[in-house]
Amino acid sequence: MLTIRNLKCWYGGIEALSGVTLSVGQGELVALIGANGSGKSTLLQAVCGLLPGWKGEISFEKVPLNKKKPQDIVAGGICMVPEGRLVFGPLSVLDNLKLGAYLRYRKRDHYGIKKDLDKIFSLFPILAQRSGQHAGTLSGGEQQMLSIGRALMARPKLLLLDEPSMGLAPLVARLIFDTLAELREDGLTILIVEQNARAALMIADRGYVLETGRMVLAGKAKELLADEEIKRAYLGKDYARFTEGRA
Amino acid sequence: MPEFYQYLFSGLTNGAIYAIIALGFSMLFAATDLINFAHGEFVMIGALILVTLWPVMGLPLPLAFVITVLATGILGIVFERLAIRTVKKPDPIVLVIITVGAGIFLRGVAMIIWGKTAKGAPPFSKMPPLEIGGAYLLAQSVWILGIVLATVLVMHFFYSRTLTGKAMSACAINKRAASLLGIATQRMTLLAFAVSAALGGMAGVIIAPITMNEYEMGAILGLKGFCAAMLGGLGNSWGAVVGGFALGIAEAMAVGYVSSSMKDAVAFLLLLLILYVRPTGILGGKAIARF
Ligand SMILES: Nc1ncnc2c1ncn2[C@@H]1O[C@H](COP(=O)(O)OP(=O)(O)OP(=O)(O)O)[C@@H](O)[C@H]1O
Ligand SMILES: [Mg+2]
């Protein structure tokens, strides 16, 4: 569904991605992990059209995304939950969600929007309770739910998430991961970028490991979870404790 | 007491004009982080276009009003396209200097088109002034207050009820997040320029009958509007309205009770005071509260 081949990106003269290859198939949940500054966000931004001037190939449903503007990419069915959530603080929770459906309002899909709004509210009941509140007054976890809900309102075919668990309490983070697993069960294709490698790989089908702009490992999520090298570098020692109580 | 009312009426009238000019500054700043120092020139051009269309060419007033506002709005779009979007490295300081330059350019063009002599316009209606508490309220003042209040309500409706208005707020809050939702942020910037310039043009229209209209009138009006926007909190729409009226009334009181030479000094004294006491303005700046 999403194919990235030999992607190179630069900030000024500095190469942030040096030839990265990655693919996401229809209905898959793929995790991209890597340390700080390895280029994970850069990759997502290139896909979303926020980083013009990349070289290589990015195509979605066989359509190349070169030179496409962010709004065209969203219209094509890719939505991103950005790093740091970026909800519109001074606007209400409901307005944030409605803006997620901006392009669909333009197409006058009012009935579908209403239905999806109800779906988001049943996915994250807290958002229904807070719908009139300014988004800026929500807690970090609630803002993350809002940010995901807002992206889903566009009814994407492919959902990109940039560190959705960042700064969240473990319980809230798990709720987010469980929700993502649920969405995937419903058929959504997901590419998730995470520092919390373990949690991401637990729900993923496949995983990629990025290191200073290069893809160093790729494989089935289960295999990556078992990989000694990865355990040492990304999973840490409290591996067993975290998985307690999960299947 | 009658003097007080007289000063108050004059303050409200000028305040309404400052408010609408400040609103133009503020909404553009909220959307683009840019202070447009050519904004006053849109007021001047609005006033001069109205004078040409209505008293000189004899078009009906409502038609002349609408054409003027549309024309200044379009001029705002041309301004963005030609002077702002074409900048290769859009550093804030570069853009601000471009707006200053554009202001000088527009003044020059206006001088060539309309000449140096000031032109007057009759009041919108020939009604006699209203007498309230021994003071007189000009019919034109009633028009000005009414039109400004109606405009504020329309803008409020636009921002709080329409999808485009909310999308524009979203762009103002975070361009990157807005573009990730499929909002065409460049279009929103263009729209912000159009609306801001049209607000300036409208200020020119309503002020035309109570001032002498000439190519240099925009500079001081722009500065007053800028002061009002800063007073209320730059980027805050209600702040622009509050700041405009506060400045208008303070100015009128100072002129009435102290000396008429105070008129232009008041704006800058108030501005210094607010920057010292409460740098974000009366209602706080961008992103704290909008319409
Ligand atoms: N706007 C920018 N200007 C210059 N360099 C940048 C910019 N954004 C990122 N970089 C650099 O590009 C590299 C990759 O950054 P990126 O944000 O993609 O990393 P990341 O994997 O998302 O890290 P994190 O886990 O901290 O979010 C880093 O070395 C970073 O310093
Ligand atoms: Mg990142």
XYZ file of C-alpha atoms and ligand atoms in Angstrom:
570
model
C 0.000 0.000 0.000
C 2.787 2.392 1.008
C 6.124 1.848 -0.657
C 9.258 3.782 0.210
C 12.424 3.088 -1.727
C 15.856 4.551 -1.210
C 14.479 7.656 0.490
C 16.943 10.461 1.181
C 16.138 13.636 3.113
C 18.180 16.644 4.046
C 17.961 19.487 6.531
C 20.076 22.172 4.962
C 23.239 20.286 4.043
C 22.787 17.547 6.621
C 21.502 14.199 5.477
C 18.860 12.934 7.913
C 17.800 9.864 5.935
C 20.312 8.118 3.721
C 18.465 5.700 1.518
C 15.652 4.131 3.512
C 13.388 1.403 2.173
C 10.140 0.406 3.828
C 6.745 -0.914 2.856
C 3.378 -1.206 4.505
C 0.835 -3.643 3.106
C -2.934 -3.325 3.123
C -4.302 -4.044 6.633
C -0.872 -4.289 8.219
C 0.311 -2.658 11.425
C 3.963 -1.793 11.009
C 6.201 -0.369 13.732
C 9.213 1.790 13.033
C 11.556 2.025 15.990
C 14.824 3.785 16.607
C 16.654 6.013 19.038
C 16.324 9.803 19.286
C 17.397 11.568 16.154
C 17.475 8.451 14.013
C 15.119 10.046 11.500
C 11.750 8.493 12.311
C 9.816 11.741 12.303
C 11.672 12.847 9.214
C 10.403 9.798 7.358
C 6.790 10.419 8.352
C 7.050 14.081 7.422
C 8.377 13.201 4.005
C 5.411 10.888 3.448
C 2.986 13.640 4.497
C 4.458 16.239 2.176
C 5.756 18.410 4.991
C 9.338 18.016 3.870
C 9.711 18.901 0.233
C 12.955 18.136 -1.546
C 13.375 14.468 -0.694
C 14.902 12.064 -3.197
C 13.983 8.479 -3.899
C 10.543 6.973 -4.171
C 7.458 7.240 -2.013
C 4.260 5.902 -3.469
C 0.854 5.200 -2.024
C -1.495 2.791 -3.777
C 0.946 2.887 -6.682
C 0.683 6.673 -7.000
C 4.003 8.491 -6.516
C 3.844 11.259 -3.917
C 6.642 13.442 -5.317
C 5.891 17.158 -5.165
C 2.434 16.553 -3.703
C 1.129 19.078 -1.208
C 0.051 17.919 2.267
C -3.608 18.552 1.478
C -3.448 16.332 -1.613
C -1.812 13.573 0.379
C -4.527 13.781 3.025
C -7.128 13.733 0.278
C -5.412 10.615 -1.044
C -6.051 8.833 2.252
C -2.961 9.270 4.440
C -3.373 10.929 7.828
C -0.783 11.595 10.476
C -1.030 11.932 14.235
C 1.945 14.244 14.709
C 4.623 14.111 17.352
C 3.515 16.184 20.329
C -0.176 15.785 19.434
C -0.594 19.350 18.148
C -4.251 19.695 19.069
C -5.742 23.142 18.555
C -5.726 24.268 22.195
C -8.004 27.301 21.993
C -10.657 25.426 19.990
C -13.178 23.046 21.499
C -12.715 19.285 21.437
C -15.655 19.000 19.060
C -14.218 21.634 16.716
C -10.903 19.800 16.697
C -12.665 16.621 15.618
C -14.727 18.433 13.020
C -11.604 19.984 11.545
C -10.281 16.465 11.137
C -13.099 15.968 8.665
C -12.316 19.249 6.897
C -11.987 17.741 3.418
C -15.092 15.620 3.894
C -17.142 18.683 4.852
C -15.910 20.169 1.622
C -17.431 17.159 -0.123
C -20.637 17.573 1.902
C -20.392 14.151 3.530
C -22.347 15.365 6.583
C -24.074 12.060 7.237
C -20.842 10.061 7.198
C -19.132 12.623 9.413
C -21.886 12.390 11.996
C -21.563 8.626 12.060
C -17.785 8.735 12.411
C -18.081 11.295 15.187
C -20.246 8.851 17.131
C -17.685 6.147 16.419
C -14.852 8.281 17.822
C -16.930 9.080 20.893
C -17.529 5.402 21.555
C -13.834 4.676 20.996
C -12.827 7.456 23.421
C -15.843 8.167 25.658
C -13.896 10.823 27.549
C -13.885 12.987 24.418
C -17.689 12.963 24.369
C -17.737 14.164 27.965
C -15.264 16.916 27.163
C -16.591 17.842 23.745
C -17.397 21.448 24.682
C -14.124 22.065 26.502
C -11.091 23.795 25.005
C -8.677 21.142 23.785
C -5.854 22.905 25.649
C -7.459 22.030 28.971
C -7.292 18.277 28.339
C -4.685 16.070 29.976
C -1.833 14.704 27.882
C -3.518 11.355 27.395
C -6.816 12.942 26.448
C -5.031 15.190 23.969
C -3.432 12.134 22.404
C -6.856 10.525 22.079
C -8.149 13.724 20.535
C -5.246 13.860 18.124
C -5.928 10.267 17.049
C -9.663 10.925 16.856
C -9.054 14.011 14.772
C -6.924 12.060 12.305
C -9.509 9.276 12.123
C -12.217 11.817 11.286
C -10.591 12.163 7.887
C -11.341 8.472 7.387
C -7.787 7.616 6.325
C -6.770 4.449 4.541
C -3.347 4.677 6.161
C -2.817 6.129 9.624
C 0.662 7.330 10.590
C 1.424 7.906 14.257
C 4.506 9.652 15.584
C 5.267 8.543 19.131
C 1.714 8.395 20.426
C 2.861 7.154 23.840
C 5.322 9.975 24.425
C 4.978 11.450 27.903
C 2.012 9.308 28.869
C 1.526 7.244 32.005
C 1.941 3.496 31.276
C -1.744 2.806 31.768
C -2.809 5.503 29.325
C -0.145 4.426 26.866
C -1.466 0.905 26.975
C -4.992 2.161 26.347
C -3.707 3.931 23.248
C -1.900 0.810 22.015
C -4.964 -1.329 22.663
C -7.062 1.112 20.684
C -4.612 0.938 17.798
C -4.758 -2.847 17.855
C -8.543 -2.583 17.769
C -8.481 -0.179 14.824
C -6.255 -2.569 12.965
C -8.672 -5.413 13.652
C -11.280 -3.238 11.950
C -9.089 -3.134 8.878
C -7.166 0.128 9.212
C -3.592 0.119 7.935
C -1.186 1.652 10.459
C 2.429 2.758 10.503
C 3.542 3.657 14.008
C 6.781 5.307 15.053
C 7.742 4.621 18.648
C 10.505 4.905 21.189
C 8.514 2.498 23.308
C 9.714 -0.271 21.029
C 8.374 -3.126 23.044
C 4.814 -1.886 23.254
C 4.796 -1.045 19.554
C 6.210 -4.410 18.497
C 3.696 -6.223 20.706
C 0.792 -4.995 18.585
C 2.634 -4.862 15.248
C 2.828 -7.409 12.448
C 6.207 -6.254 11.232
C 8.856 -3.903 12.447
C 11.740 -1.831 11.142
C 14.686 -0.477 13.083
C 16.172 2.835 12.033
C 19.603 3.979 13.129
C 21.052 7.370 12.193
C 19.170 7.566 8.932
C 19.646 3.945 7.853
C 17.394 0.937 8.153
C 19.448 -1.615 10.090
C 16.890 -4.339 10.724
C 13.515 -5.426 9.447
C 11.349 -8.414 10.123
C 8.328 -9.941 11.785
C 7.465 -8.148 15.020
C 7.705 -11.406 16.982
C 11.191 -12.079 15.674
C 12.323 -8.566 16.458
C 10.957 -8.881 19.983
C 13.049 -12.007 20.436
C 16.171 -10.562 18.809
C 18.967 -10.325 21.377
C 20.489 -7.289 19.719
C 17.216 -5.383 19.849
C 16.504 -6.469 23.371
C 19.788 -4.975 24.428
C 19.492 -1.753 22.460
C 15.815 -0.898 22.600
C 13.867 -3.093 24.943
C 15.766 -2.678 28.197
C 15.772 -5.009 31.155
C 12.277 -4.581 32.578
C 10.982 -6.396 29.532
C 9.261 -9.103 31.536
C 7.591 -6.714 33.922
C 5.896 -4.783 31.159
C 4.472 -7.810 29.422
C 2.965 -9.105 32.635
C -0.768 -9.520 32.373
C -0.830 -9.361 28.593
C -1.598 -12.585 26.801
C -22.048 66.726 31.993
C -22.906 67.601 28.392
C -19.194 68.031 27.612
C -18.542 64.598 28.976
C -21.146 63.090 26.690
C -19.800 65.083 23.795
C -16.305 63.743 24.409
C -17.659 60.254 24.908
C -19.517 60.318 21.582
C -16.474 61.528 19.775
C -14.402 58.877 21.545
C -16.832 56.112 20.618
C -16.847 57.189 16.985
C -13.080 57.280 16.659
C -12.838 54.189 18.841
C -15.056 52.228 16.479
C -12.789 53.165 13.590
C -9.645 52.260 15.504
C -11.318 49.000 16.482
C -12.010 47.962 12.910
C -8.489 48.925 11.818
C -7.040 47.063 14.808
C -9.127 44.038 13.919
C -7.488 44.016 10.490
C -4.024 44.080 12.068
C -4.872 41.512 14.671
C -6.567 38.888 12.536
C -3.767 39.023 9.993
C -1.190 38.705 12.742
C -3.065 35.758 14.243
C -3.126 34.005 10.887
C 0.356 34.829 9.632
C 2.490 36.205 12.503
C 2.981 39.241 10.332
C 2.429 42.869 11.281
C 1.343 44.582 8.117
C 2.604 48.148 8.276
C 0.856 48.862 4.987
C -2.510 48.281 6.621
C -3.221 51.987 7.036
C -2.828 52.414 3.277
C -5.753 50.077 2.696
C -7.839 52.436 4.839
C -6.668 55.381 2.741
C -7.343 53.576 -0.523
C -10.775 52.527 0.715
C -11.653 56.128 1.557
C -10.404 57.464 -1.786
C -12.146 54.774 -3.836
C -15.392 55.544 -2.050
C -15.000 59.265 -2.686
C -14.448 58.539 -6.368
C -17.334 56.124 -6.762
C -19.961 57.872 -4.690
C -19.810 61.682 -4.621
C -17.707 62.022 -7.786
C -19.102 59.326 -10.103
C -22.517 59.302 -8.504
C -22.918 55.570 -7.864
C -25.506 54.699 -5.204
C -23.874 54.560 -1.765
C -24.551 50.876 -0.971
C -23.109 49.827 -4.322
C -20.075 52.072 -3.892
C -19.631 50.648 -0.387
C -19.645 47.056 -1.601
C -17.368 47.732 -4.578
C -14.871 49.543 -2.362
C -14.711 46.755 0.182
C -14.340 44.133 -2.546
C -11.706 46.177 -4.346
C -9.567 46.582 -1.235
C -10.011 42.878 -0.484
C -8.711 42.035 -3.952
C -5.871 44.467 -3.467
C -5.014 42.522 -0.305
C -4.829 39.331 -2.372
C -2.607 40.991 -4.977
C -0.418 42.291 -2.159
C 0.041 38.790 -0.724
C 0.687 37.228 -4.114
C 3.158 39.810 -5.352
C 4.911 41.122 -2.265
C 4.686 38.413 0.386
C 4.502 34.998 -1.244
C 7.316 35.706 -3.664
C 9.818 36.227 -0.847
C 12.380 33.438 -0.980
C 13.390 33.553 2.661
C 10.345 34.691 4.609
C 12.050 35.828 7.811
C 9.648 37.891 9.924
C 11.885 40.946 9.848
C 12.203 40.815 6.058
C 8.445 40.571 5.661
C 7.811 43.467 8.013
C 10.199 45.644 6.045
C 8.452 44.595 2.857
C 5.134 45.768 4.289
C 6.695 49.102 5.193
C 7.996 49.416 1.643
C 4.661 48.375 0.196
C 3.011 51.082 2.288
C 5.269 53.747 0.810
C 4.616 52.377 -2.669
C 0.832 52.390 -2.208
C 0.975 55.968 -0.906
C 2.904 56.996 -4.002
C 0.479 55.288 -6.333
C -2.445 56.928 -4.539
C -0.806 60.316 -4.941
C -0.449 59.757 -8.671
C -4.046 58.589 -9.059
C -5.851 60.990 -6.734
C -3.432 63.896 -6.466
C -2.388 65.750 -3.356
C -5.533 67.722 -2.612
C -7.813 66.412 0.080
C -11.342 65.403 -0.877
C -14.468 65.385 1.257
C -17.563 63.224 1.205
C -21.064 64.013 2.470
C -22.449 62.044 5.438
C -24.232 58.786 4.610
C -27.615 60.250 5.545
C -28.879 63.795 5.913
C -30.482 63.232 9.310
C -29.868 65.897 11.957
C -27.699 64.974 14.934
C -29.391 63.236 17.863
C -29.480 65.185 21.097
C -28.627 63.041 24.116
C -28.014 64.511 27.582
C -27.337 67.924 26.078
C -24.713 66.578 23.711
C -25.002 65.875 20.000
C -24.408 62.561 18.331
C -23.855 62.879 14.590
C -25.865 60.617 12.327
C -22.581 59.551 10.727
C -21.375 58.404 14.157
C -24.432 56.215 14.469
C -23.646 54.750 11.046
C -20.060 54.141 12.032
C -20.938 52.462 15.316
C -23.643 50.376 13.691
C -21.462 49.210 10.812
C -18.532 48.408 13.088
C -20.700 46.447 15.512
C -22.295 44.551 12.631
C -18.846 43.759 11.226
C -17.632 42.500 14.587
C -20.681 40.244 14.831
C -20.149 38.920 11.310
C -16.489 38.203 12.083
C -17.481 36.497 15.309
C -19.952 34.352 13.425
C -17.318 33.563 10.800
C -14.763 32.374 13.352
C -17.095 30.535 15.688
C -19.637 29.004 13.319
C -18.191 28.437 9.888
C -15.841 25.645 8.906
C -13.638 28.052 6.979
C -13.423 30.311 10.019
C -12.423 27.421 12.237
C -9.915 26.233 9.667
C -8.441 29.720 9.638
C -8.155 29.664 13.436
C -6.552 26.240 13.177
C -3.957 27.597 10.744
C -3.296 30.484 13.092
C -2.787 28.116 16.027
C -0.600 25.593 14.236
C 0.007 25.638 10.485
C 1.678 22.257 10.434
C -1.165 20.511 12.253
C -3.700 22.259 10.033
C -1.977 21.155 6.857
C -1.968 17.573 8.151
C -5.767 17.731 8.153
C -5.868 18.720 4.515
C -6.395 22.427 5.109
C -4.741 24.416 2.343
C -2.766 26.739 4.572
C -1.568 29.006 1.781
C -5.158 29.620 0.743
C -6.026 30.495 4.314
C -3.168 32.978 4.406
C -4.463 34.508 1.208
C -7.963 34.698 2.638
C -6.623 36.339 5.803
C -4.930 39.011 3.680
C -8.142 39.572 1.729
C -10.317 39.891 4.826
C -7.798 42.088 6.616
C -7.493 44.448 3.650
C -11.265 44.511 3.192
C -11.648 45.482 6.866
C -9.193 48.305 6.217
C -11.161 49.370 3.153
C -14.354 49.356 5.164
C -12.750 51.587 7.791
C -11.886 53.972 4.955
C -15.461 53.970 3.709
C -17.052 54.839 7.025
C -14.458 57.428 7.936
C -14.590 59.228 4.571
C -17.452 61.602 5.501
C -15.840 62.794 8.734
C -12.307 63.434 7.576
C -10.336 64.991 4.761
C -9.373 62.191 2.434
C -5.934 62.347 0.912
C -3.066 60.022 0.087
C -1.259 60.562 3.373
C -4.151 59.845 5.743
C -3.292 56.146 6.106
C -0.082 56.475 8.063
C -1.505 57.920 11.257
C -4.672 55.806 11.084
C -2.556 52.702 10.657
C -0.405 53.605 13.642
C -3.458 54.275 15.786
C -4.980 50.969 14.750
C -1.709 49.229 15.500
C -1.613 50.834 18.957
C -5.194 49.734 19.566
C -4.363 46.173 18.520
C -1.333 46.147 20.836
C -3.422 47.626 23.643
C -5.992 44.875 23.418
C -3.433 42.145 22.782
C -2.107 41.583 19.278
C -3.747 38.593 17.646
C -6.772 38.705 19.901
C -9.922 39.752 18.049
C -11.945 40.882 21.027
C -8.814 42.610 22.267
C -8.709 44.641 19.051
C -12.252 45.821 19.647
C -11.636 46.638 23.313
C -8.315 48.314 22.498
C -9.898 50.381 19.730
C -12.654 51.775 21.909
C -10.315 52.272 24.876
C -7.941 54.274 22.705
C -10.735 56.318 21.099
C -12.291 57.259 24.417
C -8.978 57.974 26.153
C -7.983 60.189 23.250
C -11.256 62.124 23.293
C -11.092 62.655 27.052
C -7.496 63.841 26.883
C -8.345 66.252 24.080
C -11.419 67.510 25.910
C -10.106 67.851 29.418
C -6.406 68.426 28.857
C -5.447 69.833 25.499
C -6.096 69.125 21.849
C -2.373 68.841 21.315
C -2.596 65.605 23.298
C -4.551 63.801 20.584
C -1.793 61.831 18.895
C 0.360 61.558 21.998
C -2.292 59.612 23.906
C -2.026 56.561 21.673
C 1.694 56.274 22.185
C 1.555 57.041 25.910
C -1.054 54.325 26.340
C 1.019 51.958 24.263
C 4.116 52.556 26.387
C 2.062 52.158 29.528
C 0.554 48.864 28.466
C 3.879 47.507 27.277
C 5.272 48.354 30.689
C 2.408 47.092 32.850
C 0.981 44.245 30.808
C 2.980 43.436 27.684
C 0.435 40.962 26.328
C -2.252 43.665 26.154
C -5.514 44.064 28.019
C -7.041 40.767 26.952
C -3.791 38.915 26.348
C -2.256 38.156 23.010
C -2.500 35.519 20.343
C -3.968 32.119 21.087
C -5.393 33.119 24.430
C -8.816 34.093 23.190
C -10.317 34.573 19.800
C -13.739 35.307 18.494
N 14.048 21.070 11.417
C 15.256 20.486 11.475
N 16.360 21.169 11.122
C 17.580 20.589 11.156
N 17.791 19.340 11.546
C 16.748 18.589 11.917
C 15.416 19.136 11.899
N 14.566 18.174 12.305
C 15.325 17.102 12.566
N 16.618 17.347 12.329
C 17.724 16.378 12.476
O 17.451 15.241 11.688
C 17.743 14.062 12.382
C 16.520 13.175 12.469
O 15.512 13.817 13.222
P 14.099 13.196 13.508
O 13.268 14.245 14.163
O 13.559 12.592 12.288
O 14.437 12.065 14.561
P 13.459 11.132 15.363
O 13.890 9.749 15.069
O 12.055 11.482 15.117
O 13.853 11.468 16.855
P 12.919 11.557 18.167
O 12.795 10.166 18.644
O 13.727 12.394 19.109
O 11.642 12.168 17.778
C 18.266 14.495 13.735
O 19.664 14.416 13.699
C 17.812 15.903 13.895
O 18.760 16.644 14.635
Mg 10.539 12.209 16.241
